[in-house]
Amino acid sequence: MIRILMIIATLVLLFVSYYLFNKQDIFFVLINKNDKNQGFLQFYGAAYAVLGVMGILTAFFNQRFIALVFLLIVIIVSATFSIRFAKKIAEPKQ
């Protein structure tokens, strides 16, 4: 059961990574479109892609400690992205 949930979480990470890389116009509705914000989205797209690959490996190892460390890393990266993205949304749009 945990393996299935890890694979689903990994697929969600890869899906979000795809959107951060290739569908950035969706995010530029909320934030300014400039090189800094584009780099921000690409950085977190790459981070989510790496986490997605790590999630696939983690699901195959099927070790509780490794899975918990992976989930902790995902939560930290997601929280960081969410907080920074919220600050960018709060900035006045030019």
GROMACS .gro file of C-alpha atoms in nm:
model
   94
    1MET     CA    1   0.000   0.000   0.000
    2ILE     CA    2   0.282   0.240   0.085
    3ARG     CA    3   0.448   0.163  -0.247
    4ILE     CA    4   0.132   0.257  -0.435
    5LEU     CA    5   0.103   0.586  -0.245
    6MET     CA    6   0.470   0.663  -0.306
    7ILE     CA    7   0.427   0.601  -0.679
    8ILE     CA    8   0.118   0.826  -0.687
    9ALA     CA    9   0.308   1.101  -0.503
   10THR     CA   10   0.596   1.058  -0.746
   11LEU     CA   11   0.364   1.091  -1.045
   12VAL     CA   12   0.221   1.412  -0.896
   13LEU     CA   13   0.575   1.549  -0.850
   14LEU     CA   14   0.661   1.469  -1.211
   15PHE     CA   15   0.334   1.626  -1.331
   16VAL     CA   16   0.404   1.946  -1.136
   17SER     CA   17   0.760   1.946  -1.267
   18TYR     CA   18   0.630   1.927  -1.623
   19TYR     CA   19   0.402   2.224  -1.563
   20LEU     CA   20   0.680   2.428  -1.402
   21PHE     CA   21   0.907   2.362  -1.701
   22ASN     CA   22   0.675   2.370  -2.000
   23LYS     CA   23   0.355   2.549  -1.900
   24GLN     CA   24   0.499   2.854  -1.727
   25ASP     CA   25   0.241   3.087  -1.882
   26ILE     CA   26  -0.013   2.947  -1.636
   27PHE     CA   27   0.197   3.079  -1.347
   28PHE     CA   28   0.273   3.412  -1.515
   29VAL     CA   29  -0.093   3.503  -1.482
   30LEU     CA   30  -0.024   3.534  -1.108
   31ILE     CA   31   0.332   3.670  -1.107
   32ASN     CA   32   0.540   3.904  -1.323
   33LYS     CA   33   0.692   3.753  -1.634
   34ASN     CA   34   1.064   3.822  -1.610
   35ASP     CA   35   1.390   3.627  -1.614
   36LYS     CA   36   1.408   3.607  -1.235
   37ASN     CA   37   1.065   3.448  -1.201
   38GLN     CA   38   1.127   3.221  -1.499
   39GLY     CA   39   1.446   3.099  -1.330
   40PHE     CA   40   1.251   3.049  -1.009
   41LEU     CA   41   0.997   2.826  -1.184
   42GLN     CA   42   1.268   2.633  -1.368
   43PHE     CA   43   1.464   2.574  -1.046
   44TYR     CA   44   1.164   2.428  -0.867
   45GLY     CA   45   1.067   2.234  -1.180
   46ALA     CA   46   1.410   2.072  -1.172
   47ALA     CA   47   1.383   2.013  -0.797
   48TYR     CA   48   1.047   1.840  -0.838
   49ALA     CA   49   1.183   1.631  -1.128
   50VAL     CA   50   1.476   1.515  -0.914
   51LEU     CA   51   1.238   1.439  -0.628
   52GLY     CA   52   1.018   1.245  -0.870
   53VAL     CA   53   1.309   1.028  -0.977
   54MET     CA   54   1.410   0.984  -0.613
   55GLY     CA   55   1.051   0.884  -0.537
   56ILE     CA   56   1.061   0.608  -0.797
   57LEU     CA   57   1.381   0.473  -0.643
   58THR     CA   58   1.238   0.508  -0.293
   59ALA     CA   59   0.926   0.311  -0.389
   60PHE     CA   60   1.139   0.022  -0.512
   61PHE     CA   61   1.357   0.008  -0.200
   62ASN     CA   62   1.046  -0.024   0.019
   63GLN     CA   63   1.225   0.088   0.337
   64ARG     CA   64   1.028   0.285   0.592
   65PHE     CA   65   1.314   0.513   0.699
   66ILE     CA   66   1.407   0.601   0.340
   67ALA     CA   67   1.042   0.671   0.260
   68LEU     CA   68   1.006   0.900   0.562
   69VAL     CA   69   1.323   1.091   0.474
   70PHE     CA   70   1.197   1.127   0.116
   71LEU     CA   71   0.860   1.257   0.236
   72LEU     CA   72   1.032   1.502   0.471
   73ILE     CA   73   1.243   1.638   0.184
   74VAL     CA   74   0.934   1.668  -0.039
   75ILE     CA   75   0.745   1.855   0.234
   76ILE     CA   76   1.035   2.097   0.290
   77VAL     CA   77   1.080   2.169  -0.082
   78SER     CA   78   0.705   2.208  -0.134
   79ALA     CA   79   0.671   2.442   0.163
   80THR     CA   80   0.964   2.651   0.041
   81PHE     CA   81   0.814   2.675  -0.307
   82SER     CA   82   0.471   2.764  -0.171
   83ILE     CA   83   0.600   3.038   0.059
   84ARG     CA   84   0.824   3.193  -0.205
   85PHE     CA   85   0.551   3.172  -0.470
   86ALA     CA   86   0.301   3.335  -0.234
   87LYS     CA   87   0.545   3.622  -0.176
   88LYS     CA   88   0.582   3.665  -0.550
   89ILE     CA   89   0.203   3.675  -0.590
   90ALA     CA   90   0.180   3.943  -0.320
   91GLU     CA   91   0.425   4.169  -0.504
   92PRO     CA   92   0.255   4.442  -0.708
   93LYS     CA   93   0.228   4.342  -1.072
   94GLN     CA   94   0.385   4.582  -1.322
   0.00000   0.00000   0.00000
